[in-house]
Amino acid sequence: MRNCKIISQLFPQNPRTNRNATANDVVNLMAQQFRKLHPPSFDGRSTDSIVAEEWIEEIENNFDFIECNDRQEDRFKELFFEKFFPPTARQNKEAEFIKLEQGRLPPIEYEKKFEELSHCAPHLVNTNWRKARQFERGLRPELKKHVVAFRLMTYAEVLQATQILSQDLDNTKSLCKDGGSKRKFHGG
């Protein structure tokens, strides 16, 4: 099974540490327990951080079942990302996140892309307030000026305002187009 191979690679048995058989026994037991859970596979071929993040999220529940402590789980993630998502790829994704702009994307698609890339720059969205500001920064100018004026404090509030204002702007544009093509009433 590929997952177990990955775990073995991330937690290799070092012949010099065989004196401490209990540490090796723990790793072996955890790998056996992990295999029994039939976790989703990860082949290691993708350099997409989103694929790696999704795989980690899927297997995180398994860590509870194999009695993996937080330190072990964090170390696993660290080694996993070092091996399968190198620093240069992470830096490129972080730069993509920093430059992300809504452009012609509907708000829901911009939000989706924002959420995907935010995992590559957690230090930029490590509070609700910072996440809200980062999202606002990339909005289209006609939306941004209205959303920023509300001085909203949370990411959820910014998302909601963006959705409402976007719909309102779309409706206004639609009315203007319809109004220009309709015949005017001249009385009588």
Tab-separated table of C-alpha atoms in Angstrom, residues 29-174:
chain	number	residue	atom	x	y	z
A	29	LEU	CA	2.499	-0.365	15.547
A	30	MET	CA	1.291	3.008	14.283
A	31	ALA	CA	2.046	2.000	10.680
A	32	GLN	CA	0.134	-1.282	11.163
A	33	GLN	CA	-2.830	0.508	12.710
A	34	PHE	CA	-2.744	3.083	9.928
A	35	ARG	CA	-2.814	0.330	7.261
A	36	LYS	CA	-5.861	-1.274	8.883
A	37	LEU	CA	-7.813	1.977	8.485
A	38	HIS	CA	-7.480	1.804	4.675
A	39	PRO	CA	-6.649	5.511	4.326
A	40	PRO	CA	-6.855	7.256	0.937
A	41	SER	CA	-3.786	6.864	-1.230
A	42	PHE	CA	-1.283	9.531	-2.211
A	43	ASP	CA	1.127	8.647	-4.986
A	44	GLY	CA	3.481	11.589	-4.487
A	45	ARG	CA	3.484	12.566	-8.165
A	46	SER	CA	1.480	15.767	-7.811
A	47	THR	CA	3.297	18.982	-6.950
A	48	ASP	CA	-0.020	20.717	-6.319
A	49	SER	CA	-0.252	21.877	-2.723
A	50	ILE	CA	-4.034	21.613	-2.841
A	51	VAL	CA	-3.864	17.882	-3.594
A	52	ALA	CA	-1.370	17.414	-0.765
A	53	GLU	CA	-3.460	19.506	1.670
A	54	GLU	CA	-6.613	17.572	0.788
A	55	TRP	CA	-4.837	14.260	1.342
A	56	ILE	CA	-3.529	15.428	4.725
A	57	GLU	CA	-7.030	16.576	5.725
A	58	GLU	CA	-8.476	13.200	4.739
A	59	ILE	CA	-6.004	11.244	6.811
A	60	GLU	CA	-6.008	13.564	9.839
A	61	ASN	CA	-9.004	11.702	11.245
A	62	ASN	CA	-6.957	8.513	11.107
A	63	PHE	CA	-4.331	10.038	13.390
A	64	ASP	CA	-6.851	10.011	16.242
A	65	PHE	CA	-7.523	6.308	15.778
A	66	ILE	CA	-3.857	5.349	15.897
A	67	GLU	CA	-3.320	7.470	19.005
A	68	CYS	CA	-0.909	9.821	17.304
A	69	ASN	CA	-0.138	12.822	19.517
A	70	ASP	CA	-0.084	16.403	18.219
A	71	ARG	CA	3.710	16.531	18.093
A	72	GLN	CA	3.853	13.353	15.994
A	73	GLU	CA	1.085	14.598	13.716
A	74	ASP	CA	2.842	17.948	13.208
A	75	ARG	CA	6.138	16.181	12.509
A	76	PHE	CA	4.427	13.887	10.003
A	77	LYS	CA	2.962	16.890	8.171
A	78	GLU	CA	6.306	18.688	8.212
A	79	LEU	CA	8.150	15.691	6.752
A	80	PHE	CA	5.369	15.014	4.272
A	81	PHE	CA	5.459	18.541	2.887
A	82	GLU	CA	9.266	18.616	2.803
A	83	LYS	CA	9.236	15.440	0.741
A	84	PHE	CA	6.267	16.024	-1.564
A	85	PHE	CA	5.839	19.801	-1.720
A	86	PRO	CA	9.273	21.445	-1.762
A	87	PRO	CA	9.907	24.995	-0.513
A	88	THR	CA	10.219	26.467	-4.022
A	89	ALA	CA	6.766	25.161	-4.959
A	90	ARG	CA	5.379	26.550	-1.695
A	91	GLN	CA	6.975	29.940	-2.374
A	92	ASN	CA	5.467	30.024	-5.867
A	93	LYS	CA	2.003	29.248	-4.491
A	94	GLU	CA	2.440	31.868	-1.766
A	95	ALA	CA	3.368	34.466	-4.401
A	96	GLU	CA	0.317	33.430	-6.423
A	97	PHE	CA	-1.829	33.953	-3.322
A	98	ILE	CA	-0.343	37.375	-2.602
A	99	LYS	CA	-1.033	38.486	-6.192
A	100	LEU	CA	-4.497	36.902	-6.354
A	101	GLU	CA	-7.168	39.240	-7.683
A	102	GLN	CA	-10.806	38.613	-8.422
A	103	GLY	CA	-10.672	39.967	-11.957
A	104	ARG	CA	-13.667	38.634	-13.885
A	105	LEU	CA	-14.271	35.741	-11.493
A	106	PRO	CA	-17.661	35.624	-9.791
A	107	PRO	CA	-17.288	36.132	-6.014
A	108	ILE	CA	-17.904	32.428	-5.308
A	109	GLU	CA	-15.063	31.404	-7.653
A	110	TYR	CA	-12.740	34.060	-6.227
A	111	GLU	CA	-13.544	32.783	-2.729
A	112	LYS	CA	-12.781	29.206	-3.805
A	113	LYS	CA	-9.413	30.167	-5.302
A	114	PHE	CA	-8.650	32.340	-2.258
A	115	GLU	CA	-9.368	29.435	0.115
A	116	GLU	CA	-7.243	27.018	-1.915
A	117	LEU	CA	-4.225	29.303	-2.045
A	118	SER	CA	-4.556	30.591	1.531
A	119	HIS	CA	-3.205	27.238	2.740
A	120	CYS	CA	0.087	28.157	1.089
A	121	ALA	CA	0.446	31.374	3.090
A	122	PRO	CA	-1.077	30.699	6.514
A	123	HIS	CA	0.887	33.566	8.089
A	124	LEU	CA	-1.100	36.013	5.927
A	125	VAL	CA	-4.466	34.706	7.110
A	126	ASN	CA	-3.667	33.573	10.646
A	127	THR	CA	-6.428	35.725	12.140
A	128	ASN	CA	-9.977	36.315	11.007
A	129	TRP	CA	-9.230	40.027	10.586
A	130	ARG	CA	-6.110	39.433	8.450
A	131	LYS	CA	-7.979	36.924	6.297
A	132	ALA	CA	-10.743	39.480	5.720
A	133	ARG	CA	-8.233	42.182	4.731
A	134	GLN	CA	-6.387	39.842	2.363
A	135	PHE	CA	-9.668	38.873	0.690
A	136	GLU	CA	-10.697	42.529	0.341
A	137	ARG	CA	-7.335	43.417	-1.173
A	138	GLY	CA	-8.004	41.213	-4.206
A	139	LEU	CA	-11.588	42.267	-4.894
A	140	ARG	CA	-12.532	44.056	-8.116
A	141	PRO	CA	-12.328	47.840	-7.561
A	142	GLU	CA	-16.092	48.434	-7.922
A	143	LEU	CA	-16.754	45.864	-5.170
A	144	LYS	CA	-13.740	46.647	-3.042
A	145	LYS	CA	-14.601	50.326	-2.516
A	146	HIS	CA	-18.020	49.394	-1.114
A	147	VAL	CA	-16.891	46.426	0.991
A	148	VAL	CA	-13.971	48.349	2.511
A	149	ALA	CA	-16.286	51.248	3.398
A	150	PHE	CA	-18.237	48.956	5.739
A	151	ARG	CA	-15.074	48.312	7.815
A	152	LEU	CA	-16.129	44.731	8.482
A	153	MET	CA	-14.157	42.810	11.076
A	154	THR	CA	-14.554	39.171	10.059
A	155	TYR	CA	-13.929	37.140	6.948
A	156	ALA	CA	-17.514	35.814	7.035
A	157	GLU	CA	-18.876	39.374	7.082
A	158	VAL	CA	-16.661	40.366	4.159
A	159	LEU	CA	-17.806	37.311	2.183
A	160	GLN	CA	-21.452	38.063	2.855
A	161	ALA	CA	-21.089	41.738	1.920
A	162	THR	CA	-19.203	40.794	-1.242
A	163	GLN	CA	-21.956	38.390	-2.312
A	164	ILE	CA	-24.741	40.903	-1.632
A	165	LEU	CA	-22.957	43.840	-3.277
A	166	SER	CA	-21.954	41.769	-6.282
A	167	GLN	CA	-25.543	40.661	-6.804
A	168	ASP	CA	-26.738	44.236	-6.390
A	169	LEU	CA	-24.182	45.549	-8.902
A	170	ASP	CA	-25.168	42.822	-11.369
A	171	ASN	CA	-28.851	43.723	-10.951
A	172	THR	CA	-28.098	47.422	-11.433
A	173	LYS	CA	-26.118	46.710	-14.605
A	174	SER	CA	-28.948	44.523	-15.864
